[in-house]
XYZ file of C-alpha atoms in Angstrom:
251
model
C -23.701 -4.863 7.645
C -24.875 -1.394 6.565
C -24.882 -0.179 10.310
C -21.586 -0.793 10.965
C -20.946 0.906 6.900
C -22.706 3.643 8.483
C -20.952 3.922 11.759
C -17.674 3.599 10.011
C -18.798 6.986 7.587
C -19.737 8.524 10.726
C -16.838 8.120 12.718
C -14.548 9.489 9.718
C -16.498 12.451 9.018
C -16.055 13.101 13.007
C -12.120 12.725 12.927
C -11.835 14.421 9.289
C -13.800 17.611 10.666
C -10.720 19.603 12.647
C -8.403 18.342 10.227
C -10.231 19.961 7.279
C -10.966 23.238 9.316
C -6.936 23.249 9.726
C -6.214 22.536 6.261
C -8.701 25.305 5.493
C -7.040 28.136 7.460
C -3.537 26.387 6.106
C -5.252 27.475 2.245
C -6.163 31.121 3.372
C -3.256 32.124 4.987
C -1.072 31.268 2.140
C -3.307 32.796 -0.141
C -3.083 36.296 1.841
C 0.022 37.480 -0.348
C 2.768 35.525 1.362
C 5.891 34.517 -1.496
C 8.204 31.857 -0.835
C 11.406 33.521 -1.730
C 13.227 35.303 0.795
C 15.773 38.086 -0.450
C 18.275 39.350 2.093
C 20.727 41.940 2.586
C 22.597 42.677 -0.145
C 25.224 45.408 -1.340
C 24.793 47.420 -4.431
C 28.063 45.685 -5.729
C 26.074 42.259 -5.184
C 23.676 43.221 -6.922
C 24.857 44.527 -10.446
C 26.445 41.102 -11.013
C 24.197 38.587 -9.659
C 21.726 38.925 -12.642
C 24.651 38.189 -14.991
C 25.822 34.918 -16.237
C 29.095 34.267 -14.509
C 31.836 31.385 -15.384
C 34.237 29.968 -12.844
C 38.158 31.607 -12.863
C 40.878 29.036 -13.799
C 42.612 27.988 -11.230
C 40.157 28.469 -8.339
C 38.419 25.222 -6.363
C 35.174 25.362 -4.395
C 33.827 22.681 -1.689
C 31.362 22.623 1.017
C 30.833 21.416 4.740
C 27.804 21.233 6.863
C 29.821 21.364 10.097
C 26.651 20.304 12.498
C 24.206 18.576 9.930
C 26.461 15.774 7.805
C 22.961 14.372 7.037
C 21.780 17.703 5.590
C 18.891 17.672 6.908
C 17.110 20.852 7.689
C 14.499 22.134 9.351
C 12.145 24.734 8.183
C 12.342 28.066 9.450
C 15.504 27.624 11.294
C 18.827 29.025 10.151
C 21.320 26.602 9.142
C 25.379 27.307 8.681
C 27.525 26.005 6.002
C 30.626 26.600 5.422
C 32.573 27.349 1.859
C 36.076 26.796 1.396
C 37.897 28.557 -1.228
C 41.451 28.291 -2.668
C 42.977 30.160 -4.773
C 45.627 28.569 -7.315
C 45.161 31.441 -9.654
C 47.743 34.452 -10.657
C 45.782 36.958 -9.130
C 44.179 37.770 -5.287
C 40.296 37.257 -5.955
C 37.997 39.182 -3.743
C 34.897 38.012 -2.505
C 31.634 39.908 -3.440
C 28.837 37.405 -2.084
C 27.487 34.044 -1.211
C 24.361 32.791 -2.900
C 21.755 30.038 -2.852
C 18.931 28.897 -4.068
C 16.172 25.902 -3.587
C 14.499 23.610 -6.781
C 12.378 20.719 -7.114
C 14.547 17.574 -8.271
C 12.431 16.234 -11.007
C 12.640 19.836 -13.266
C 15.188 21.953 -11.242
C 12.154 24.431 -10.786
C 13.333 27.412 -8.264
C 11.407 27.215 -5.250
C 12.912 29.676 -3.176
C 15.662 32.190 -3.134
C 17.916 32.107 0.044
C 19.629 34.795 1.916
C 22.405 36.497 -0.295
C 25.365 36.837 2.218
C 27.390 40.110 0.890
C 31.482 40.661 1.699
C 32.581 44.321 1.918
C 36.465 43.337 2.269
C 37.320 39.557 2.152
C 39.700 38.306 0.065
C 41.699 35.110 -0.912
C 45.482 36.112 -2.092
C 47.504 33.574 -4.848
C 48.196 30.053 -3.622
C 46.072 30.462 -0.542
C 43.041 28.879 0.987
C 40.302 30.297 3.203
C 36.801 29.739 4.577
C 33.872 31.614 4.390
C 30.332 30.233 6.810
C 27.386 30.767 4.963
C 24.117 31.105 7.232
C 20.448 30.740 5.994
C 16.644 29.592 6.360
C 14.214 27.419 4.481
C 10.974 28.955 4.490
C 8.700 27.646 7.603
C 5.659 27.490 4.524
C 7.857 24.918 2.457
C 6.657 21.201 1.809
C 8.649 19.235 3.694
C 10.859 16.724 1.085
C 14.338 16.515 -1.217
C 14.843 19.656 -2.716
C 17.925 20.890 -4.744
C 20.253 22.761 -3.078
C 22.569 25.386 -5.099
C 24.834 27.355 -3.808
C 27.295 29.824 -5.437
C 29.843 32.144 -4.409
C 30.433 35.404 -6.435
C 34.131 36.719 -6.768
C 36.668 39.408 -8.590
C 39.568 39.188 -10.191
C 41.396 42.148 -11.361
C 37.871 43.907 -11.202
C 36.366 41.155 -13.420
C 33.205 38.888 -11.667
C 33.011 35.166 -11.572
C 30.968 32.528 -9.973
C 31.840 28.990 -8.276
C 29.676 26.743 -7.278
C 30.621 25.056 -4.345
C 27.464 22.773 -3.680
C 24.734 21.466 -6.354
C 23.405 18.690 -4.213
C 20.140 17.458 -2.774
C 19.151 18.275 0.916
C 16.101 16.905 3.320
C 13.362 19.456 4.731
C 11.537 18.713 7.485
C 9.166 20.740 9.888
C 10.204 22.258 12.816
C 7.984 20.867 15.471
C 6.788 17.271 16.963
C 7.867 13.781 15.738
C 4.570 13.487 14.022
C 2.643 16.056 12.010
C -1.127 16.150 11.920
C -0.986 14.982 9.023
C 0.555 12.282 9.741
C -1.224 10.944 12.551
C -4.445 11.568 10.815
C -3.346 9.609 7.609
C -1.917 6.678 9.915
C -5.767 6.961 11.986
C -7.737 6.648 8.444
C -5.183 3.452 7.600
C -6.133 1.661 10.438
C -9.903 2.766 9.850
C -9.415 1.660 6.554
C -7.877 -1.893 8.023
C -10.720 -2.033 10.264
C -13.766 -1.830 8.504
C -11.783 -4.516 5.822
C -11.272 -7.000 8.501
C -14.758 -6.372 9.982
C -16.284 -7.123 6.368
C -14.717 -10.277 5.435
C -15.430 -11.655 9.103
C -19.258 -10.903 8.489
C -18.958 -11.772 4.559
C -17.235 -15.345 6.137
C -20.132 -16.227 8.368
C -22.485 -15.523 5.926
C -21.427 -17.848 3.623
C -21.187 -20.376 6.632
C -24.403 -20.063 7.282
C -25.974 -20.458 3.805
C -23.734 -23.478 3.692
C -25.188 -25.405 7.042
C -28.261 -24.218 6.286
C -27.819 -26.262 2.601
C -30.828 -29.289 2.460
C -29.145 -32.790 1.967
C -30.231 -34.284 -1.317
C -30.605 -37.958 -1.667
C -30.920 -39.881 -4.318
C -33.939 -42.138 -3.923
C -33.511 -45.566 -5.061
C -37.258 -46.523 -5.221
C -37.732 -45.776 -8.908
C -34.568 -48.040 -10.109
C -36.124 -50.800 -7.757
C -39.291 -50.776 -9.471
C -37.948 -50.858 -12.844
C -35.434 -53.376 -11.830
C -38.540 -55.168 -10.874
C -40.159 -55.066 -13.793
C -37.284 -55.934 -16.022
C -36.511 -58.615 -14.031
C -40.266 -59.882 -13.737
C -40.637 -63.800 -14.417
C -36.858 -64.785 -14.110
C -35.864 -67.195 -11.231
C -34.646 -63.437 -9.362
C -38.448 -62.664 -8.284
C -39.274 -66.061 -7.672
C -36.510 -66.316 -4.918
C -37.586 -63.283 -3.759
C -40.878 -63.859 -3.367
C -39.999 -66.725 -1.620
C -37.927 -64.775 0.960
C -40.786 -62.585 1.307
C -43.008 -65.442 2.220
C -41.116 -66.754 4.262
C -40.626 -63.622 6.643
């Protein structure tokens, strides 16, 4: 039993070894000064008014489309197009001044990552009129894959006056660009089925051990010498030993 224990350590620590080395160079190369958020290209107009606290205008509506991804799923490092639709049921033509968005965790809405800001030099939406805007950006190829938060805003004028519309506050699915199966993945799923192994293999042996111990068991019996003797004796003179003496005599 503690060979095959042994074996068992062995063979993990040989499958565990590249993995760790990987996972090692994973650590340093993170820690070499790269930062998750990505800022893009934006205009000097973007930028006085995305640091302020914007409300929505009356009168305008927001929504969102993933034209090639209605799962939303998206891969890391690759750009990804959405587009924003916009009308305009105000009194005023609004002008559009940028599109925003921005990646938190779900369980404490903790940014993650700043996407691309997309910046508009002359787009507009005039009264009682709708229009669409695509939206292009990139998860970070370093991000966890998982659900993440996705918010994404839209930055407009009205008579010279900013606001800000939502148009999606939803949750999206990241996954790696690459193969079916990460490393990860197929080394978790290996140590499983080590795991499974070496379980099954120890019962089996823990099974016939027991079945052993329990052949190898001595039969007890009860000897019934003793009782016959005192049987004898309590029954000595009574018309019991005198038949069998008899019996005995006559054999």
């Amino acid at each position: 039993m503690t060979t095959s224990i042994r074996l068992f350590f062995l063979a993990f620590l040989v499958l565990a070894l590249p993995f760790l080395q990987v996972a090692l160079c994973q650590s340093d190369s993170e820690d070499s000064g790269f930062e998750v958020s990505d800022v893009g290209e934006e205009e000097s107009e973007a930028e006085e008014v995305f640091d302020l606290v914007l409300i929505s205008a009356p009168g305008v509506e927001t929504l969102c489309l993933f034209p090639k991804n209605r799962a939303k799923i998206i891969k890391a490092g690759v750009e990804t197009e959405l587009l924003v639709g916009m009308k305009n049921d105000g009194q005023s033509n609004l002008d559009i001044v940028a599109v925003k968005g921005s990646l938190h965790l779900p369980f404490d809405q903790k940014a993650v990552q700043n996407l691309t800001a997309l910046s508009f030099s002359n787009a507009s939406v005039p009264t009682s009129a709708q229009a669409t805007f695509p939206y292009v950006f990139a998860v970070s190829k370093f991000l966890q894959a998982g659900a993440f938060d996705l918010v994404g805003t839209i930055i407009y004028e009205i008579d010279g006056k900013p606001y800000q519309s939502t148009f999606y506050n939803g949750t999206i699915e990241v996954v790696e660009d690459g193969p079916l199966f990460r490393m990860e993945s197929v080394f978790l799923s290996g140590l499983l089925i080590s795991v499974i192994v070496f379980l099954i293999v120890y019962i089996q042996n823990s099974l016939r051990h027991m079945t052993k111990k329990t052949k190898r068991a001595p039969k007890v019996e009860v000897g019934t010498a003793s009782k016959d003797a005192s049987l004898d004796e309590w029954l000595e003179g009574t018309s019991y030993t005198q038949s069998s003496s008899k019996s005995k005599k006559k054999k």
